[in-house]
mmCIF file with all atom_site columns, C-alpha atoms in Angstrom:
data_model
loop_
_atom_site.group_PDB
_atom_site.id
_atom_site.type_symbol
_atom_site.label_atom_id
_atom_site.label_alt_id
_atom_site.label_comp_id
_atom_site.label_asym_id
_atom_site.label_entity_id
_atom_site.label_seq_id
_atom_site.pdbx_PDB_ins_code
_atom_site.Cartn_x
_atom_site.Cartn_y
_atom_site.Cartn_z
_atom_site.occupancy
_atom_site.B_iso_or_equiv
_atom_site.pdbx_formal_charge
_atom_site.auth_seq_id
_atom_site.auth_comp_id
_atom_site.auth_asym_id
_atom_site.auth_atom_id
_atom_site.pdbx_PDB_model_num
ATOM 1   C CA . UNK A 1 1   ? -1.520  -16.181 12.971 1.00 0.00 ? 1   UNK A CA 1
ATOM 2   C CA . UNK A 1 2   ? -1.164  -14.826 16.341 1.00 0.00 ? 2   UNK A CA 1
ATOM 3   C CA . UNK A 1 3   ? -3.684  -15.687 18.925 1.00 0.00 ? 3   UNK A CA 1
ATOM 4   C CA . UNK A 1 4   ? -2.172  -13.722 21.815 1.00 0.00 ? 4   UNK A CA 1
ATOM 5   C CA . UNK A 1 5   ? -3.075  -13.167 25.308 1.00 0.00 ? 5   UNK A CA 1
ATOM 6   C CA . UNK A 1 6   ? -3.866  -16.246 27.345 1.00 0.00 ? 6   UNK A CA 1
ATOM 7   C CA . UNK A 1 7   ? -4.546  -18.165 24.727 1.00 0.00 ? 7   UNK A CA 1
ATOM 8   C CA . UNK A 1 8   ? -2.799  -21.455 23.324 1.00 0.00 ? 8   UNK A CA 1
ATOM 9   C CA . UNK A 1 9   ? 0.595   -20.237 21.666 1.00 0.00 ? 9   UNK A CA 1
ATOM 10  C CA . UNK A 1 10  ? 0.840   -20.303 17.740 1.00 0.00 ? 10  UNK A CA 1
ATOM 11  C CA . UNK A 1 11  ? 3.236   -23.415 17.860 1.00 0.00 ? 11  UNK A CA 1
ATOM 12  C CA . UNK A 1 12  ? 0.613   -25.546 19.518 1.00 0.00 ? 12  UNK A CA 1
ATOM 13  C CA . UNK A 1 13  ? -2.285  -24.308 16.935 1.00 0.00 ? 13  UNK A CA 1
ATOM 14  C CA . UNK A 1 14  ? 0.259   -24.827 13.805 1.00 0.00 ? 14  UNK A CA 1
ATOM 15  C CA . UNK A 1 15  ? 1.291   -28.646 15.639 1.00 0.00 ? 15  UNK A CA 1
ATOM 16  C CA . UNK A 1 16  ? -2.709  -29.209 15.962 1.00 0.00 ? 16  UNK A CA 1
ATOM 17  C CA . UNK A 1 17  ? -3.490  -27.892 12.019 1.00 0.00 ? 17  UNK A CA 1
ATOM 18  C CA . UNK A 1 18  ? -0.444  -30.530 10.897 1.00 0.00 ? 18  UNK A CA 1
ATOM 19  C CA . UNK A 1 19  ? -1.768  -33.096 12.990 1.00 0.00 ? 19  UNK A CA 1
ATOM 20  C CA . UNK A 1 20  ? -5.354  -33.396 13.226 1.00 0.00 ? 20  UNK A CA 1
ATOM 21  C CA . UNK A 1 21  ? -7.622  -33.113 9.935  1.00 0.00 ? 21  UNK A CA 1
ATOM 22  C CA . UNK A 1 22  ? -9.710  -30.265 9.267  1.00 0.00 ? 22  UNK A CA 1
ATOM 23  C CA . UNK A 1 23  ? -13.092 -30.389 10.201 1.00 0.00 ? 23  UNK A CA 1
ATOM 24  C CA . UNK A 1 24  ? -12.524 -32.786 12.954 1.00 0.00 ? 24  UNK A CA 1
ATOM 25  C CA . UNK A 1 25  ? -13.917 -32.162 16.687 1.00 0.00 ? 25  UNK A CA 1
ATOM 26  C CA . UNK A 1 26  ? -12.030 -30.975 19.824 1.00 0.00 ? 26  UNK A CA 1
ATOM 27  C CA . UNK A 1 27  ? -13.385 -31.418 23.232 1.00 0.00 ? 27  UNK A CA 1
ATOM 28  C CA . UNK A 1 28  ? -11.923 -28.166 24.878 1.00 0.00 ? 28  UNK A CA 1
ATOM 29  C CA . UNK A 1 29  ? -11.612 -28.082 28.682 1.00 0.00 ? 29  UNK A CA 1
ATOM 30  C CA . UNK A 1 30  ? -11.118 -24.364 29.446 1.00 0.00 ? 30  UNK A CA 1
ATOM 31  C CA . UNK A 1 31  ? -12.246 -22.089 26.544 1.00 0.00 ? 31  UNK A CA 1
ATOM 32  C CA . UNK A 1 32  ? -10.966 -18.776 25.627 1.00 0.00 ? 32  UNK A CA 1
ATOM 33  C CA . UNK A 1 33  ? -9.295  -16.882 22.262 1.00 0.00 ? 33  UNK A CA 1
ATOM 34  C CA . UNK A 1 34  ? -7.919  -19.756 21.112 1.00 0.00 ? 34  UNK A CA 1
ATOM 35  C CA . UNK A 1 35  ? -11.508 -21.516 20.775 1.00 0.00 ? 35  UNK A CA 1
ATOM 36  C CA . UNK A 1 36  ? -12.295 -18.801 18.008 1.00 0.00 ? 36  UNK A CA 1
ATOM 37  C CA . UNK A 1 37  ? -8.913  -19.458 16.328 1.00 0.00 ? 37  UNK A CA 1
ATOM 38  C CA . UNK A 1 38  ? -9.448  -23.491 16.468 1.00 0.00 ? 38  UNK A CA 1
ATOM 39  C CA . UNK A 1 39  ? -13.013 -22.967 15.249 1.00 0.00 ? 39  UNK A CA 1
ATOM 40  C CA . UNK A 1 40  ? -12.122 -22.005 11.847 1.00 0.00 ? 40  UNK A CA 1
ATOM 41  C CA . UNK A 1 41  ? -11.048 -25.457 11.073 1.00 0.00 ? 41  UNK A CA 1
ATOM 42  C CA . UNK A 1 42  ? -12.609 -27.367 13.824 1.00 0.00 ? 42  UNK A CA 1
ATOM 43  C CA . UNK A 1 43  ? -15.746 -28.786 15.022 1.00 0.00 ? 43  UNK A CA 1
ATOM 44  C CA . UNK A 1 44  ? -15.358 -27.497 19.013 1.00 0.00 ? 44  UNK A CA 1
ATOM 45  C CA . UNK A 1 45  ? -17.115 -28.426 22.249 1.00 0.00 ? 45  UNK A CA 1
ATOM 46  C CA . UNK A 1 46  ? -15.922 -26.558 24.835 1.00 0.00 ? 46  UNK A CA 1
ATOM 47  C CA . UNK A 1 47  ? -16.164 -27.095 28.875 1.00 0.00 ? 47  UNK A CA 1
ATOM 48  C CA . UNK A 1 48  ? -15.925 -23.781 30.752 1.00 0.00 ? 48  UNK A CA 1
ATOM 49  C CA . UNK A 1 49  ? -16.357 -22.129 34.489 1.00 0.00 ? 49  UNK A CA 1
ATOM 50  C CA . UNK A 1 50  ? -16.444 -18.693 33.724 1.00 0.00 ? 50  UNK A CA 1
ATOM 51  C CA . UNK A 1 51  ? -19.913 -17.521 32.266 1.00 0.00 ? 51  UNK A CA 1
ATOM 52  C CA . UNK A 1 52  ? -18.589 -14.634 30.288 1.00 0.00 ? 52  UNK A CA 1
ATOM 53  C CA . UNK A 1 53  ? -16.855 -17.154 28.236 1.00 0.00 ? 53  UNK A CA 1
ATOM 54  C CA . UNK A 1 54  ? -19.879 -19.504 27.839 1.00 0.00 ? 54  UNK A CA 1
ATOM 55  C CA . UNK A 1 55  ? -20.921 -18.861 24.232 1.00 0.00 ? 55  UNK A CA 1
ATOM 56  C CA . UNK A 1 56  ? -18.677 -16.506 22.779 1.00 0.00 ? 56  UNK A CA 1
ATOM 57  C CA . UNK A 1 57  ? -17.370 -18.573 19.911 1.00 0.00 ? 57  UNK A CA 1
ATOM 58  C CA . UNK A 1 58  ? -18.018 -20.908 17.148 1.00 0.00 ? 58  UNK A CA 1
ATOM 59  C CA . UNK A 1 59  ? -18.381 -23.471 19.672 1.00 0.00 ? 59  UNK A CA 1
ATOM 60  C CA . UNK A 1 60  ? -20.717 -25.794 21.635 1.00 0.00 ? 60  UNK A CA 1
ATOM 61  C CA . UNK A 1 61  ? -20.531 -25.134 25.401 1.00 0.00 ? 61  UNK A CA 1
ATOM 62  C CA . UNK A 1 62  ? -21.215 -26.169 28.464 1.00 0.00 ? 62  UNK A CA 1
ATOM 63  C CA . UNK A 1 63  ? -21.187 -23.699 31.279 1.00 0.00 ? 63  UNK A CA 1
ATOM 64  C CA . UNK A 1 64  ? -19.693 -25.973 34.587 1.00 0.00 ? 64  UNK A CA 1
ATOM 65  C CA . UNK A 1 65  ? -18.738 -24.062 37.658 1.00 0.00 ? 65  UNK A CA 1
ATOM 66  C CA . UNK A 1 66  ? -16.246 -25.540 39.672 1.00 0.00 ? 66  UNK A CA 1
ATOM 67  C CA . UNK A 1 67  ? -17.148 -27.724 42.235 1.00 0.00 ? 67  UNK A CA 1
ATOM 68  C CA . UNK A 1 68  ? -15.045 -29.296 44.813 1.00 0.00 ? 68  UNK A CA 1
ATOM 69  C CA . UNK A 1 69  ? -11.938 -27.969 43.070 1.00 0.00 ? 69  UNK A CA 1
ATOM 70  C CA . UNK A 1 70  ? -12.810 -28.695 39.311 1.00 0.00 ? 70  UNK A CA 1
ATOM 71  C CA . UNK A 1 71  ? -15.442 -28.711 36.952 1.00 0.00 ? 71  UNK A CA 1
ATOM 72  C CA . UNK A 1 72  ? -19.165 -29.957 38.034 1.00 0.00 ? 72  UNK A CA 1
ATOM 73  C CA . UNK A 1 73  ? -18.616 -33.502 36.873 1.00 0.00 ? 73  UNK A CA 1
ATOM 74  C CA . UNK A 1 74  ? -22.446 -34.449 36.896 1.00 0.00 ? 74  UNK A CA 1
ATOM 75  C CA . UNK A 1 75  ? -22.640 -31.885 34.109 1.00 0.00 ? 75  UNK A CA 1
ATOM 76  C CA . UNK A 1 76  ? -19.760 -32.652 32.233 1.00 0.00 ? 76  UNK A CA 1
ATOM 77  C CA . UNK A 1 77  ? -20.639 -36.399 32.414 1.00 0.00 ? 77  UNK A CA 1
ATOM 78  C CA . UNK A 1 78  ? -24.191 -35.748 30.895 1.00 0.00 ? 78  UNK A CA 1
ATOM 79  C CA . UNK A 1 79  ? -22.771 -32.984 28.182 1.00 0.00 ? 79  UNK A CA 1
ATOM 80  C CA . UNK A 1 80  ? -20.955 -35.840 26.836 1.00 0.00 ? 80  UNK A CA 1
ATOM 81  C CA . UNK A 1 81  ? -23.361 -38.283 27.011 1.00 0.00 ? 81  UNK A CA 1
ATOM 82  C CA . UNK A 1 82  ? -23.391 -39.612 23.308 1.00 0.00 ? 82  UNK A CA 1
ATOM 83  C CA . UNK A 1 83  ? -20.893 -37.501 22.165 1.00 0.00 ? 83  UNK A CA 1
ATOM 84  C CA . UNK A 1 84  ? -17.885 -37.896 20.065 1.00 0.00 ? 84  UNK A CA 1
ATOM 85  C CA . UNK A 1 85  ? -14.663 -36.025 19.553 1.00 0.00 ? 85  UNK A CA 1
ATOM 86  C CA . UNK A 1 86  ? -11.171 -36.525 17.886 1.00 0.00 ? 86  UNK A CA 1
ATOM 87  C CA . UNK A 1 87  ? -9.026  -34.376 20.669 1.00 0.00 ? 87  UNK A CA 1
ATOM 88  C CA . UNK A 1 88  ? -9.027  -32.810 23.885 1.00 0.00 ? 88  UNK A CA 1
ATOM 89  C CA . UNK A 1 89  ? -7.291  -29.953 24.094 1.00 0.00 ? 89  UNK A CA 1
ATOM 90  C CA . UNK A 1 90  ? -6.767  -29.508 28.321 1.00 0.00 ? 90  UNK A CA 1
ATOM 91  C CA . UNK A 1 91  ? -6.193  -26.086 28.869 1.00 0.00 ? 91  UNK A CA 1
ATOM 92  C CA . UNK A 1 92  ? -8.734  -25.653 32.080 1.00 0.00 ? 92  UNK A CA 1
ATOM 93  C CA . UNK A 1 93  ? -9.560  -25.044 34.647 1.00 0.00 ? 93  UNK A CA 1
ATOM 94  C CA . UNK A 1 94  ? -6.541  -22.594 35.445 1.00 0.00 ? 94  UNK A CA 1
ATOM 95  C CA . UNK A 1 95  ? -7.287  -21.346 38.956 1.00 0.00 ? 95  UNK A CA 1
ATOM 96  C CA . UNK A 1 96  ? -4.910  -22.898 41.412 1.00 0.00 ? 96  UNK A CA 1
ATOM 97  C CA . UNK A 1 97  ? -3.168  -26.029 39.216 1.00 0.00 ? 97  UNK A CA 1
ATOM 98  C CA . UNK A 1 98  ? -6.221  -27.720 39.248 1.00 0.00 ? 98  UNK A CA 1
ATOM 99  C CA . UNK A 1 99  ? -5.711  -29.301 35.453 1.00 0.00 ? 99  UNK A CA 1
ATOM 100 C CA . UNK A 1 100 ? -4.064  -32.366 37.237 1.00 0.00 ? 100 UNK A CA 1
ATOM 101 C CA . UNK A 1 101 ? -7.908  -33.226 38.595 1.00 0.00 ? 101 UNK A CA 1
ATOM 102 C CA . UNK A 1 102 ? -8.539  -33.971 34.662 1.00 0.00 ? 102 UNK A CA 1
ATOM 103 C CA . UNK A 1 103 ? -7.169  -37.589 35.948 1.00 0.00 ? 103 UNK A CA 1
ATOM 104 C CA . UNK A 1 104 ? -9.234  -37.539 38.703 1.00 0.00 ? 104 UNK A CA 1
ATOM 105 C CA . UNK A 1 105 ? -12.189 -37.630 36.267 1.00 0.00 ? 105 UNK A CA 1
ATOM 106 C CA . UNK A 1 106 ? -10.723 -39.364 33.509 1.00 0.00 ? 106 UNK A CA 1
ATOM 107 C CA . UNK A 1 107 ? -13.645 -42.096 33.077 1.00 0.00 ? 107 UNK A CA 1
ATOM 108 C CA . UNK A 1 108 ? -15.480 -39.264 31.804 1.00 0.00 ? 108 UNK A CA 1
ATOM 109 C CA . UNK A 1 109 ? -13.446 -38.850 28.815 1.00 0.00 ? 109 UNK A CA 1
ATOM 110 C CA . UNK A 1 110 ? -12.398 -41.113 25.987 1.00 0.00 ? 110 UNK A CA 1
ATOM 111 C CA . UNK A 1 111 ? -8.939  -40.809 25.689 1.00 0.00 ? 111 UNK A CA 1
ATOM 112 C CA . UNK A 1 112 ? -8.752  -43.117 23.021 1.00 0.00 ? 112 UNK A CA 1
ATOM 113 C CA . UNK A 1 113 ? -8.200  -39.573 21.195 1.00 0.00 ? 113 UNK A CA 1
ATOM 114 C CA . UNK A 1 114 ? -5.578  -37.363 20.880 1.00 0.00 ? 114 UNK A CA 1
ATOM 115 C CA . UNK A 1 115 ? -4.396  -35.419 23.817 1.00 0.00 ? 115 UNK A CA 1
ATOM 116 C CA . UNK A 1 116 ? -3.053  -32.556 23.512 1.00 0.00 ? 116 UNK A CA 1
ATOM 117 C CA . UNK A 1 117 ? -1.906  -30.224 26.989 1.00 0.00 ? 117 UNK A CA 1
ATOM 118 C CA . UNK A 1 118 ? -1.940  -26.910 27.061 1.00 0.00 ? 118 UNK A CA 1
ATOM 119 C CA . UNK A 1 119 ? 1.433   -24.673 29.185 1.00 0.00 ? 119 UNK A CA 1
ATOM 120 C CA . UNK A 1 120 ? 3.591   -27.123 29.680 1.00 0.00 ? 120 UNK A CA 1
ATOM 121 C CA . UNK A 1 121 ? 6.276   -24.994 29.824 1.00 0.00 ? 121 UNK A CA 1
ATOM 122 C CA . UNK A 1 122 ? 5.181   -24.586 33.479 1.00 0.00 ? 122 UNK A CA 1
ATOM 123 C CA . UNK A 1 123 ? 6.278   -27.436 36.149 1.00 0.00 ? 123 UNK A CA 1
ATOM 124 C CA . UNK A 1 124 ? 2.603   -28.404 36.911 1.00 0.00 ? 124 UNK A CA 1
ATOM 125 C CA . UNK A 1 125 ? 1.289   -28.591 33.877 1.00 0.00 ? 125 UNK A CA 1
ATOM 126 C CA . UNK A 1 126 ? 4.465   -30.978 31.921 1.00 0.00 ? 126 UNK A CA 1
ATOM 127 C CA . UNK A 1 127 ? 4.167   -32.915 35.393 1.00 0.00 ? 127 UNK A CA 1
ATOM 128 C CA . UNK A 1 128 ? 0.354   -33.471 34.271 1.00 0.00 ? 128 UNK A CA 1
ATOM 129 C CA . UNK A 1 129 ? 1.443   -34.369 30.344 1.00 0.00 ? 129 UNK A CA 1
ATOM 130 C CA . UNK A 1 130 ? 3.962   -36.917 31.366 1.00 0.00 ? 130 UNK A CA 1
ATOM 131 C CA . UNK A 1 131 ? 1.345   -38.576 33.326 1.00 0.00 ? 131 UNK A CA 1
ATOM 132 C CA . UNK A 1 132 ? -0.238  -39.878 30.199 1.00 0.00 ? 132 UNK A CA 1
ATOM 133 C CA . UNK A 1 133 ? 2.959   -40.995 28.090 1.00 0.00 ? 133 UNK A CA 1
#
């Protein structure tokens, strides 16, 4: 299965289909191709900036634009208002290695879940994983 482009690499999809049970739900921050690859075995909600993305796969959105350098947290904080997930897969917002504000924001996210980070191949972004181990 190739996903391609931008998108999460095959590794990380194969690691997520050995490790988290079908049908399960994944909060997505930052959607893109790999929300319609993770949507054929997942339940996802995805968090996104960019309105051309907003709605283009299997998945339930919420359009945030970026506000004060990340995602408009009054409308993240009320899309997951009684919601429940098994993951988050942090792979947004991209512009400028702003992922590292997902701590800044962290009470609005139960991370009693699994977390999985997106490009950590790049300094930033394994800087941001190791934060959480």
């Amino acid at each position: 299965m190739s996903v391609g482009g931008m998108a999460i690499p095959d590794s990380a999809v194969e690691w997520i289909n050995s490790n988290l049970k079908k049908g399960s739900t994944i909060l997505e921050i930052g959607s893109g191709t790999g929300t319609e690859v993770l949507s054929r075995n997942y339940k996802m909600m995805s968090i996104e900036q960019d309105e051309e993305w907003v709605g283009k796969y299997d998945s339930d959105y919420l359009h945030a634009p970026i506000v004060d350098g990340w995602y408009d947290t009054e409308k993240v904080k009320n899309f997951l208002k009684d919601k429940t997930y098994d993951a988050i897969l942090i792979d947004g917002p991209g512009e400028g290695g702003v992922r590292s504000k997902f701590f800044e924001n962290i009470e609005l996210f139960n991370t009693d879940v699994l977390l999985i980070f997106d490009d950590v191949e790049r300094p930033d972004d394994m800087k941001n994983a190791k934060m959480v181990s």
